[in-house]
Amino acid sequence: MSGFAIVIMVIGLGIIAWLSARAKAARLMYSGGNASPPREGAPRPRSALHSLPSYHGWYVGLWVAVPALIFLSIWANIMPGLVTEKVLQDPAAMALPADPFTRSAILGEARSIAQGSAATAFDARANDLVEPYRAAQHFYSIGGAIIALLLAFTGGAYAFTRIRADFRARTRVERVVMMGLLIASLIAIVTTVGIVASLLWESIRFFTHVNPIDFLFGTKWSPQSAALGYGNENAFGAVPLFWGTIFIGAIIAMIVAIPLGLMSAIYLTQYAKPAARAWLKPILEVLAGVPTVVYGYFAALTIAPAMRDFAVWIGIPGASSESALAAGLVMGVMIIPFVSSMADDSITSVPQSMRDGSLAMGATTSETIRQVLIPAALPGVVGGVLLAVSRAIGETMIVVMAAGLAANLTLNPFASVTTVTTQIVQLLTGDQEFDSAKTLAAFALGLVLFVVTLLLNIVALQVVKRYREAYE
Amino acid sequence: MTETSSSALPKMTARDVNVFYGEKQAIKNVSIDVDNDHVTAFIGPSGCGKSTFLRTLNRMNDTVASARVEGEITLDGENIYNPSMDVVQLRARVGMVFQKPNPFPKSIYDNIVYGPRIHGLAGSKADLDIIVESSLRRAGLWEEVKDRLKDSGTALSGGQQQRLCIGRAIAVEPEVILMDEPCSALDPIATAKIEELIHELRGRYAIVIVTHNMQQAARVSQRTAFFHLGTLVEYGVTSEIFTNPREDRTKDYITGRYG
């Protein structure tokens, strides 16, 4: 019997339990000398039930379905192991070679044939194991189904006997609902904690190879030379990467994104006619959904060569076709909708009375914007900009395509610089063994990036929160 | 200023004013004169158009996209809806105080000098200091805040905020001050202070106050206009409106029959 059929059966039982429990509770509703529903015109008697009949239904239904389903999901995970165990005790398995690799290959083939996903075995020894496999699988799936159904019946019976007029089924059901919501909200958090733990673990391994001080404050980045056996000393100084990240993401991109985003928000909130706003705002927001790889192409193929030609034309030395400027400009454009929509939100949340007050003093619209709206909206705008910075420094695709790989510590925007994210991609896509310092460096970089963006987000959310409190 | 010249020429006049919000007509054929040395109160039930009409007097309805004003409103004989009339100049001459205190999120000092700065009324920091002190004195707030002019205006109590807003309006030396239910968000003590302030400001500025509190209208005003359903039902000397109204609708409203 397949697992799917069992799940359907358990759910079916749950529905039956729900219906019968509700019916039983409904019969209790007007008990106490008043077993029949009230007649027309007579004063309605108070229901004797603590909880509505459907809560009793849910209570019993959940008792039927939840334990059985939990058991089945555990069973589905441990059954393959139990099956293999049983097969190995079969006399036919005695003939298997001791080499674990061949052994598991033959077992795997036997399993495929037994489940019908393969017709013949590559290794003839697998054929002998097909029958024991089938038998074991049959045994355990039937066993699992019986246990699941027993659980469903026991749970149902236990819950069904508890239905009484004063039984507080609603409180129980609501507690289960609350647990479900709690689990849902914990999943994202637990996942994040797991990611951080794995980052930390690999980073610690990296720091056994390389001194953290050298990593955080060293100015020479050449993991390739370390990989070629020249030693780890002075090969993993990440300062050029941090500088490149800040130069592209926090400086050049923001020089583009902050003024343009702010100005577009001001236009959209203060000057645009409702019809124009109805068109422009969604278009701007759609831009935020363009895959970053598309921006990456644009940066690498269009902007970067143009920037190099421009630099050559005005005579700037060290111009590269993979410049910080090209990546930063395009990243800035990518961030515009983000800044604009945050600024838009904070400008529109400045109370209308503030705007009226200024206009009634005889201020023009632009005076009102500069002297009242922007100062009042500033904390929200700053919060939005910090969030935008944290997005920009974590952005990968544009810089991988347009920013180059040379870890230069330079102020020249036309020169090639590299970023943390670019280097992570480079380090992980090489053909190095996984536990070399070069590969592990990617995790240390990822950890730094994670910590920095986390701090930025915390500060930004605090700023935005404090600002919200001022007007509510 | 002599009694004859000011009573001969009303400060502001409205003739056959109609206001529309989109298709809906909010004000129907209102004609009224606003006097220079009297406080004029607009009373009437909620939604009767008194606030809408008040906002036509300094063209604040311009900020509402769907609003349209017909008819003629003059300030010192000049039509304020003329294309030649600069709305910035108009609002410097016709100031406004709103229902909810709306100080800017700036210091008390900066709230007061906001208007003088944008209109270029002061040449130096010393001039601004003088304006701040005199405006706050006239708004009855100076003694309470003189030691903390750098504190935020939003940190004051509601009544103090409203007096700050009145001081802010006074700072540009307007000729008319419009007050849109200035006490509706305040407690009785703060309200009493604002009413006292209105008494002191009378004569210096033409004051128009919208209120839904009839005792307040009786206390602070010399002229009262009763609005109902977008029309001006009755306009006259306050004491007569309250003791001997000509119209039944006015009488019903004043005696609390509806509204």
XYZ file of C-alpha atoms in Angstrom:
731
model
C 0.000 0.000 0.000
C 1.486 3.317 -1.016
C 2.177 6.072 1.489
C -0.014 8.444 -0.452
C -3.070 6.219 -0.072
C -2.474 5.997 3.682
C -2.272 9.776 3.977
C -5.542 10.109 2.081
C -7.128 7.498 4.326
C -6.008 9.256 7.491
C -7.346 12.572 6.238
C -10.609 10.846 5.285
C -10.869 9.411 8.773
C -10.215 12.859 10.153
C -13.102 14.293 8.142
C -15.420 11.513 9.301
C -14.340 12.142 12.876
C -14.944 15.859 12.438
C -18.486 15.283 11.181
C -19.465 12.727 13.802
C -17.955 14.679 16.693
C -19.752 17.810 15.563
C -23.018 15.889 15.365
C -22.501 14.441 18.824
C -21.743 17.869 20.272
C -24.765 19.384 18.512
C -27.001 16.848 20.205
C -25.606 17.958 23.551
C -26.367 21.568 22.748
C -29.857 21.804 24.177
C -29.644 19.016 26.706
C -30.846 19.409 30.259
C -34.604 18.943 29.814
C -34.624 20.753 26.508
C -33.367 18.173 24.047
C -35.190 19.497 20.992
C -34.306 22.686 19.153
C -36.324 25.712 20.337
C -39.756 26.282 18.898
C -40.720 29.360 16.952
C -41.386 32.329 19.195
C -40.202 30.641 22.378
C -37.278 32.343 24.134
C -34.075 30.751 22.937
C -32.537 28.619 25.697
C -28.860 29.149 26.397
C -26.694 26.531 24.774
C -25.379 24.074 27.329
C -22.160 23.668 25.336
C -19.043 25.557 26.281
C -17.719 25.415 22.716
C -19.509 25.467 19.388
C -20.068 21.998 17.886
C -17.561 22.649 15.089
C -14.810 23.137 17.676
C -15.566 19.690 19.041
C -15.377 18.476 15.448
C -11.985 20.041 14.981
C -10.771 18.695 18.297
C -11.542 15.096 17.425
C -10.510 15.495 13.779
C -7.107 16.822 14.810
C -6.647 13.982 17.293
C -7.310 11.535 14.454
C -5.150 13.139 11.802
C -2.211 14.845 13.512
C -0.579 11.972 15.470
C -1.039 9.596 12.529
C 0.412 12.080 10.041
C 3.358 12.860 12.292
C 4.026 9.147 12.630
C 3.812 8.653 8.858
C 6.274 11.449 8.135
C 8.754 9.950 10.617
C 8.123 6.482 9.245
C 8.780 7.608 5.681
C 12.225 8.738 6.794
C 13.289 5.689 8.755
C 11.645 3.015 6.571
C 14.392 2.818 3.878
C 16.956 2.074 6.573
C 14.789 -0.612 8.138
C 14.165 -2.176 4.734
C 17.877 -2.319 3.902
C 18.586 -3.776 7.319
C 16.078 -6.553 6.714
C 17.375 -7.255 3.216
C 20.912 -7.612 4.512
C 19.739 -10.293 6.955
C 18.414 -12.295 4.008
C 20.566 -15.349 3.044
C 20.946 -13.925 -0.486
C 22.709 -10.869 0.941
C 25.459 -13.029 2.420
C 26.972 -13.257 -1.049
C 27.482 -9.507 -1.294
C 31.051 -8.251 -1.505
C 32.451 -6.513 1.554
C 33.512 -3.395 -0.339
C 30.966 -0.762 0.835
C 30.910 1.037 -2.517
C 30.009 -2.046 -4.612
C 27.678 -3.173 -1.901
C 25.597 -0.003 -1.893
C 25.598 0.066 -5.704
C 24.126 -3.427 -5.870
C 21.600 -2.641 -3.147
C 20.609 0.492 -5.010
C 20.003 -1.480 -8.188
C 17.954 -4.058 -6.370
C 15.857 -1.261 -4.862
C 15.229 0.351 -8.251
C 14.039 -2.936 -9.729
C 11.905 -3.702 -6.692
C 10.205 -0.317 -6.976
C 9.768 -0.749 -10.723
C 11.850 2.265 -11.711
C 14.460 0.065 -13.458
C 13.899 -3.035 -15.599
C 17.189 -4.916 -15.402
C 20.274 -4.797 -13.258
C 23.734 -3.935 -14.492
C 25.204 -6.227 -11.857
C 23.629 -9.711 -11.923
C 24.052 -10.110 -8.155
C 21.355 -7.471 -7.695
C 18.702 -9.766 -9.207
C 18.884 -12.127 -6.260
C 18.084 -9.321 -3.911
C 15.011 -8.024 -5.711
C 12.614 -10.477 -4.096
C 13.856 -9.967 -0.517
C 13.691 -6.242 -1.166
C 10.110 -6.416 -2.315
C 9.148 -8.537 0.661
C 10.816 -6.225 3.145
C 9.266 -3.169 1.614
C 5.825 -4.778 1.662
C 6.284 -5.785 5.285
C 7.264 -2.362 6.508
C 4.758 -0.369 4.490
C 1.886 -2.551 5.687
C 3.248 -2.342 9.205
C 3.483 1.432 9.001
C -0.040 1.682 7.642
C -1.425 -0.451 10.455
C 0.354 1.587 13.113
C -0.845 4.840 11.535
C -4.459 3.646 11.417
C -4.225 2.375 14.994
C -2.938 5.763 16.075
C -5.747 7.480 14.232
C -8.376 5.275 15.849
C -6.892 5.508 19.317
C -6.551 9.274 19.122
C -10.071 9.588 17.728
C -11.562 7.323 20.359
C -9.808 9.121 23.182
C -10.969 12.526 21.920
C -14.484 11.334 21.132
C -15.067 10.119 24.662
C -14.079 13.521 26.003
C -16.932 15.339 24.265
C -19.142 16.684 27.022
C -21.187 19.828 27.292
C -18.667 21.558 29.498
C -15.585 20.302 27.644
C -13.465 23.287 26.508
C -12.801 22.136 22.971
C -12.382 25.690 21.650
C -9.445 26.469 23.934
C -7.702 23.236 22.891
C -8.242 23.809 19.179
C -7.089 27.390 19.435
C -3.959 26.266 21.200
C -3.217 23.882 18.321
C -3.801 26.683 15.800
C -1.443 28.907 17.781
C 1.210 26.177 17.795
C 0.869 25.853 14.016
C 1.353 29.602 13.585
C 4.326 29.552 15.929
C 5.983 26.758 13.983
C 5.394 28.614 10.716
C 7.061 31.727 12.055
C 9.944 29.780 13.549
C 10.856 28.032 10.306
C 12.400 31.140 8.735
C 14.243 31.993 11.934
C 15.534 28.473 12.470
C 16.726 28.340 8.867
C 18.594 31.611 9.300
C 20.190 30.348 12.483
C 21.271 27.223 10.618
C 22.788 29.287 7.814
C 24.665 31.449 10.292
C 25.892 28.371 12.124
C 27.249 26.807 8.951
C 28.881 30.102 7.935
C 30.447 30.371 11.371
C 31.660 26.782 11.298
C 33.390 27.103 7.936
C 34.766 30.520 8.885
C 36.321 29.081 12.022
C 37.971 26.427 9.886
C 39.294 29.187 7.652
C 40.663 31.099 10.588
C 42.682 28.059 11.666
C 44.603 28.570 8.404
C 44.689 32.361 8.383
C 44.952 34.823 11.246
C 41.703 36.869 11.546
C 43.720 40.077 12.005
C 45.563 39.457 8.722
C 42.245 38.733 7.038
C 40.366 41.789 8.293
C 43.210 44.310 8.036
C 45.566 42.902 5.400
C 45.783 44.856 2.176
C 46.985 42.167 -0.206
C 44.475 39.730 -1.681
C 45.841 36.919 -3.805
C 44.178 33.623 -2.908
C 45.467 32.167 -6.153
C 49.073 32.374 -4.965
C 48.082 30.660 -1.730
C 46.405 27.922 -3.716
C 49.556 27.500 -5.802
C 51.468 26.704 -2.652
C 53.155 29.965 -1.827
C 51.727 29.862 1.696
C 48.770 31.545 3.312
C 50.670 34.473 4.785
C 49.625 37.833 3.378
C 47.486 36.219 0.695
C 44.112 36.813 2.332
C 44.084 40.493 3.256
C 40.454 41.423 2.529
C 40.687 45.213 2.827
C 40.806 45.744 -0.976
C 37.580 43.747 -1.266
C 35.895 45.703 1.513
C 37.002 48.922 -0.117
C 35.762 47.802 -3.540
C 32.406 46.823 -2.058
C 32.000 50.142 -0.293
C 33.302 52.102 -3.277
C 30.815 50.499 -5.679
C 27.844 49.771 -3.432
C 27.879 52.490 -0.809
C 29.535 55.391 -2.638
C 29.103 55.343 -6.429
C 25.741 53.563 -6.426
C 24.375 55.862 -3.718
C 25.620 59.004 -5.461
C 23.356 57.886 -8.304
C 20.478 56.391 -6.370
C 19.914 58.848 -3.509
C 19.362 62.054 -5.508
C 17.503 60.372 -8.353
C 15.370 58.238 -6.056
C 14.553 61.173 -3.804
C 13.734 63.468 -6.685
C 11.505 60.901 -8.344
C 9.704 60.366 -5.036
C 9.217 64.128 -4.657
C 7.881 64.415 -8.177
C 5.556 61.458 -7.743
C 4.172 62.542 -4.381
C 4.009 66.313 -4.797
C 3.842 67.317 -8.439
C 2.598 64.399 -10.535
C -1.059 64.469 -11.496
C -2.933 61.415 -10.212
C -3.066 60.010 -13.748
C 0.697 60.344 -14.206
C 1.334 58.848 -10.791
C -0.928 55.925 -11.568
C 1.340 55.112 -14.524
C 4.789 56.056 -13.276
C 4.762 54.478 -9.842
C 3.949 50.919 -10.988
C 6.502 51.180 -13.798
C 9.152 52.265 -11.322
C 8.225 49.384 -9.065
C 8.397 46.907 -11.925
C 11.990 48.044 -12.486
C 12.778 46.764 -9.002
C 11.813 43.296 -10.200
C 14.157 43.164 -13.210
C 16.597 40.286 -12.651
C 19.964 41.693 -11.686
C 21.683 39.630 -14.356
C 19.953 41.825 -16.960
C 21.465 44.885 -15.307
C 24.743 42.992 -15.299
C 24.666 42.578 -19.092
C 23.849 46.224 -19.486
C 26.744 47.200 -17.224
C 29.252 44.888 -18.841
C 28.334 45.363 -22.495
C 27.163 48.970 -22.718
C 28.237 51.103 -19.786
C 31.673 49.628 -19.088
C 33.106 50.154 -22.621
C 31.586 53.628 -22.741
C 33.213 54.511 -19.419
C 36.592 53.200 -20.594
C 36.405 55.188 -23.825
C 35.392 58.264 -21.875
C 38.295 57.818 -19.442
C 40.750 57.384 -22.310
C 39.325 60.443 -24.030
C 39.789 62.698 -21.004
C 43.156 61.087 -20.370
C 42.702 59.270 -17.075
C 45.370 56.631 -16.566
C 44.558 53.112 -15.490
C 41.173 52.997 -17.240
C 39.868 49.474 -17.371
C 36.976 47.961 -19.260
C 35.802 46.549 -15.946
C 35.563 49.706 -13.924
C 34.124 50.471 -10.515
C 32.214 53.304 -12.120
C 30.341 51.106 -14.623
C 29.256 48.634 -11.961
C 28.425 51.393 -9.484
C 26.374 53.434 -11.946
C 24.259 50.504 -13.030
C 23.842 49.326 -9.465
C 22.727 52.832 -8.568
C 20.100 52.690 -11.291
C 18.979 49.317 -10.013
C 18.562 50.762 -6.501
C 16.584 53.866 -7.636
C 13.141 52.229 -7.385
C 14.033 50.984 -3.935
C 15.088 54.391 -2.615
C 12.230 56.061 -4.423
C 9.557 53.834 -2.976
C 10.943 54.129 0.580
C 11.150 57.914 0.239
C 7.680 57.976 -1.295
C 6.287 56.117 1.712
C 7.918 58.422 4.217
C 6.913 61.599 2.379
C 3.300 60.508 2.050
C 3.212 59.562 5.723
C 4.031 63.135 6.717
C 0.600 64.365 7.817
C -1.325 66.488 5.325
C -1.847 69.020 8.121
C 1.887 69.716 8.092
C 1.784 70.469 4.391
C -1.359 72.582 4.762
C 0.252 74.493 7.602
C 3.197 75.436 5.446
C 1.111 76.315 2.400
C -1.195 78.439 4.534
C 1.829 80.446 5.663
C 2.273 81.412 2.034
C 5.067 78.960 1.307
C 5.349 77.678 -2.242
C 5.197 73.966 -2.969
C 8.961 73.751 -3.346
C 9.577 75.674 -0.116
C 7.172 73.337 1.619
C 9.000 70.310 0.246
C 12.460 71.571 1.148
C 11.716 73.024 4.559
C 8.927 70.903 5.954
C 8.344 67.653 4.092
C 11.946 66.539 3.576
C 13.057 67.319 7.147
C 9.989 65.565 8.511
C 10.489 62.598 6.206
C 14.266 62.479 6.651
C 14.466 59.672 9.221
C 12.364 57.457 6.974
C 14.461 58.388 3.966
C 17.679 57.659 5.876
C 16.309 54.286 6.914
C 15.431 53.545 3.298
C 18.899 54.543 2.137
C 20.537 52.276 4.713
C 18.403 49.374 3.533
C 19.387 50.240 -0.038
C 23.089 50.241 0.908
C 22.719 46.876 2.529
C 21.104 45.575 -0.644
C 23.777 47.136 -2.825
C 26.727 45.648 -0.972
C 25.128 42.223 -1.021
C 24.350 42.499 -4.726
C 26.306 39.920 -6.719
C 25.410 39.608 -10.378
C 26.185 43.139 -11.551
C 29.597 43.220 -9.934
C 30.474 39.703 -11.081
C 29.809 40.785 -14.658
C 31.076 44.350 -14.602
C 33.424 45.003 -11.715
C 36.417 42.845 -12.516
C 38.626 40.620 -10.403
C 41.722 42.664 -9.638
C 41.829 43.494 -5.935
C 43.044 47.072 -6.252
C 43.011 49.559 -3.427
C 42.331 52.644 -5.520
C 40.301 55.833 -5.547
C 40.199 55.936 -9.338
C 36.629 55.072 -10.335
C 37.787 54.099 -13.822
C 40.127 51.426 -12.478
C 39.115 47.861 -11.909
C 38.178 46.928 -8.349
C 36.625 43.783 -6.982
C 34.002 43.191 -4.321
C 33.305 40.692 -1.586
C 30.500 39.044 -3.505
C 32.529 38.772 -6.721
C 35.344 37.082 -4.838
C 32.965 34.664 -3.141
C 31.790 33.530 -6.558
C 35.377 33.229 -7.782
C 36.519 31.283 -4.744
C 33.671 28.797 -4.830
C 33.674 28.119 -8.560
C 37.319 27.085 -8.733
C 38.487 23.451 -8.895
C 40.119 23.595 -5.478
C 39.406 20.925 -2.885
C 36.728 22.073 -0.510
C 38.768 22.419 2.649
C 41.578 24.513 1.212
C 42.062 27.956 2.660
C 41.096 29.450 -0.692
C 37.616 27.906 -0.685
C 37.053 28.463 3.002
C 37.877 32.149 2.558
C 34.527 32.456 0.759
C 32.733 31.600 3.978
C 34.702 34.105 5.997
C 33.834 36.768 3.421
C 30.203 35.678 3.520
C 30.210 35.977 7.297
C 31.582 39.526 7.159
C 28.982 40.453 4.557
C 26.226 38.899 6.628
C 27.255 40.725 9.792
C 27.559 44.078 8.013
C 24.205 43.854 6.239
C 22.570 42.613 9.432
C 23.885 45.620 11.354
C 22.777 47.988 8.589
C 19.300 46.482 8.587
C 18.998 46.703 12.363
C 20.032 50.360 12.372
C 17.747 51.151 9.437
C 14.734 49.472 10.992
C 15.362 51.263 14.280
C 15.505 54.613 12.499
C 12.322 53.894 10.570
C 10.556 52.677 13.696
C 11.411 55.710 15.784
C 10.180 57.906 12.957
C 6.866 56.050 12.721
C 6.285 56.539 16.424
C 6.529 60.314 16.002
C 3.335 60.513 13.964
C 1.131 57.825 15.401
C -7.525 103.585 11.729
C -10.858 105.289 12.127
C -14.143 103.653 12.882
C -15.872 105.075 9.818
C -13.348 104.020 7.205
C -13.112 100.434 8.403
C -16.838 99.942 8.799
C -17.482 101.540 5.433
C -15.199 99.119 3.605
C -15.438 95.434 4.571
C -12.082 93.651 4.736
C -13.226 90.694 2.691
C -16.345 90.201 0.647
C -17.835 87.147 -1.001
C -20.395 87.384 -3.759
C -22.387 84.395 -5.068
C -19.698 81.907 -4.175
C -20.242 78.314 -5.265
C -17.788 75.531 -4.434
C -17.798 72.120 -6.071
C -15.905 68.964 -5.179
C -16.073 67.136 -8.478
C -19.800 66.862 -9.212
C -20.895 67.584 -5.659
C -21.753 71.143 -4.727
C -20.513 72.024 -1.248
C -21.319 75.754 -1.141
C -24.340 77.391 -2.797
C -24.535 81.111 -3.577
C -22.908 82.416 -0.431
C -22.469 86.178 -0.135
C -20.951 87.647 2.998
C -18.868 90.596 4.192
C -16.139 90.156 6.760
C -15.473 93.131 8.969
C -12.126 94.500 9.951
C -12.572 94.968 13.662
C -14.921 92.159 14.499
C -14.541 88.496 15.142
C -16.816 86.642 12.732
C -17.973 83.165 13.686
C -19.204 80.550 11.228
C -21.499 78.036 12.908
C -23.587 75.174 11.638
C -23.941 71.395 11.809
C -21.143 69.098 10.617
C -20.815 68.972 6.851
C -22.651 72.260 6.320
C -19.741 73.738 4.378
C -18.465 76.251 6.930
C -14.894 74.927 6.808
C -14.991 74.647 3.037
C -16.096 78.249 2.771
C -13.383 79.347 5.200
C -10.769 77.666 3.037
C -11.913 79.576 -0.028
C -10.937 82.806 1.748
C -7.209 82.060 1.456
C -7.492 79.686 -1.495
C -6.495 76.623 0.504
C -8.995 74.743 -1.641
C -6.453 75.081 -4.454
C -4.586 72.185 -2.849
C -7.583 69.909 -3.364
C -7.417 68.722 -6.962
C -11.155 68.189 -7.413
C -12.263 71.498 -5.879
C -13.632 74.294 -8.068
C -14.646 77.763 -6.869
C -17.070 80.095 -8.695
C -18.066 83.638 -7.781
C -16.070 86.543 -6.448
C -14.103 86.890 -3.233
C -12.275 90.132 -2.580
C -9.639 91.246 -0.142
C -9.561 95.066 0.156
C -11.587 95.216 -3.046
C -9.256 92.998 -5.067
C -10.565 89.676 -6.367
C -8.384 86.954 -4.857
C -9.272 84.505 -7.606
C -7.909 86.854 -10.272
C -5.032 85.329 -12.219
C -2.992 88.386 -11.255
C -3.364 87.579 -7.562
C -0.334 85.665 -6.294
C -1.487 82.968 -3.930
C 1.735 83.239 -1.918
C 1.089 86.951 -1.310
C -2.541 86.237 -0.508
C -1.726 83.669 2.138
C 0.816 86.003 3.711
C -2.030 88.483 4.153
C -4.691 85.923 5.093
C -3.240 83.539 7.669
C -4.785 80.330 8.892
C -4.937 78.239 12.060
C -6.075 74.652 11.704
C -8.324 72.328 13.633
C -5.504 70.124 14.884
C -2.378 71.926 16.084
C 0.192 71.357 13.341
C 3.526 72.778 14.422
C 6.387 71.816 12.127
C 8.806 69.254 13.564
C 11.298 72.046 14.193
C 12.233 74.152 17.204
C 9.770 76.673 18.641
C 12.011 79.441 17.301
C 12.114 77.965 13.797
C 8.350 77.483 13.777
C 7.837 81.205 14.370
C 10.484 82.422 11.905
C 9.299 80.034 9.185
C 6.946 82.563 7.610
C 9.143 85.660 8.042
C 12.027 83.768 6.427
C 10.145 82.594 3.354
C 8.659 86.040 2.872
C 11.956 87.812 3.537
C 10.495 89.957 6.326
C 13.630 90.055 8.464
C 17.054 91.257 7.474
C 19.061 89.923 10.368
C 19.106 87.485 13.218
C 18.274 90.367 15.568
C 15.148 91.169 13.542
C 14.096 87.538 13.734
C 14.634 87.517 17.502
C 12.348 90.534 17.807
C 9.699 88.898 15.651
C 9.867 85.698 17.705
C 9.447 87.520 20.988
C 6.629 89.789 19.853
C 4.728 86.997 18.092
C 4.998 84.664 21.063
C 3.978 87.465 23.411
C 0.909 88.231 21.343
C 0.120 84.498 21.199
C 0.353 84.413 25.007
C 3.086 81.798 24.934
C 6.258 83.817 25.566
C 6.401 83.398 29.341
C 5.984 79.637 29.045
C 8.614 78.989 26.400
C 11.119 81.845 26.507
C 13.773 79.634 28.118
C 13.415 76.768 25.693
C 13.023 78.289 22.257
C 15.345 75.605 20.862
C 13.078 72.780 22.005
C 10.924 71.053 19.434
C 7.526 72.611 18.823
C 5.960 69.155 18.795
C 7.051 68.586 22.408
C 4.625 71.240 23.711
C 1.175 70.412 25.077
C -1.789 70.545 22.701
C -2.937 73.974 23.852
C 0.593 75.358 23.700
C 1.011 73.899 20.215
C -2.133 75.655 19.053
C -0.941 78.968 20.494
C 2.385 78.344 18.775
C 0.486 77.923 15.509
C -1.346 81.190 16.154
C 1.994 82.853 16.883
C 3.368 81.387 13.680
C 0.461 82.884 11.745
C 0.855 86.279 13.464
C 4.590 86.385 12.737
C 4.024 87.337 9.089
C 1.742 90.257 10.137
C -1.362 89.046 8.295
C -4.430 91.231 7.881
C -6.937 88.438 8.324
C -6.629 85.282 10.458
C -8.828 82.308 9.619
C -9.356 79.784 12.405
C -10.813 76.399 11.530
C -12.258 74.977 14.766
C -9.063 75.914 16.608
C -10.180 74.504 19.954
C -11.825 71.251 18.933
C -8.739 69.210 19.860
C -8.114 71.021 23.151
C -9.243 70.654 26.742
C -11.440 73.363 28.405
C -8.523 75.198 30.050
C -6.522 75.396 26.837
C -9.709 76.438 25.053
C -10.254 79.286 27.519
C -6.720 80.518 26.854
C -7.251 80.502 23.090
C -10.552 82.385 23.480
C -8.841 84.965 25.658
C -6.183 85.282 22.985
C -8.829 85.845 20.308
C -10.220 88.708 22.402
C -6.792 90.290 22.583
C -6.142 89.912 18.864
C -9.450 91.491 17.886
C -9.121 94.902 16.301
C -5.581 94.219 15.219
C -6.589 91.533 12.718
C -9.858 90.628 11.083
C -10.633 87.208 12.561
C -12.901 84.541 11.137
C -13.469 81.491 13.305
C -15.271 78.291 12.416
C -16.696 76.532 15.429
C -19.247 73.867 16.200
C -19.410 75.067 19.779
C -22.218 77.659 19.981
C -21.208 78.917 23.410
C -17.792 79.600 21.981
C -19.283 81.548 19.071
C -21.367 83.556 21.532
C -18.358 84.220 23.731
C -15.747 85.253 21.174
C -17.584 86.722 18.190
C -19.444 89.918 17.358
C -20.815 88.659 14.052
C -22.204 85.180 13.451
C -23.027 83.391 10.218
C -25.162 80.254 10.326
C -24.528 77.766 7.532
C -26.783 74.872 6.663
C -26.457 72.415 3.764
C -23.997 74.634 1.922
C -26.080 77.790 2.126
C -25.717 80.834 4.347
C -28.974 80.878 6.301
C -28.482 83.913 8.439
C -25.750 86.434 9.137
C -25.839 89.193 11.708
C -24.789 90.569 15.064
C -23.974 87.661 17.345
C -26.203 88.712 20.232
C -29.190 89.018 17.911
C -28.551 85.675 16.213
C -28.478 83.962 19.570
C -31.368 85.786 21.239
C -33.650 86.648 18.373
C -32.899 84.732 15.169
C -34.950 85.679 12.121
C -34.910 82.227 10.543
C -36.594 79.165 12.020
C -33.680 76.951 10.987
C -31.263 79.109 12.949
C -33.536 79.028 15.954
C -33.901 75.236 15.763
C -30.150 74.807 15.562
C -29.365 77.213 18.375
C -31.952 75.709 20.683
C -30.532 72.268 19.982
C -33.473 70.932 17.994
C -30.958 69.386 15.508
C -27.335 69.422 14.423
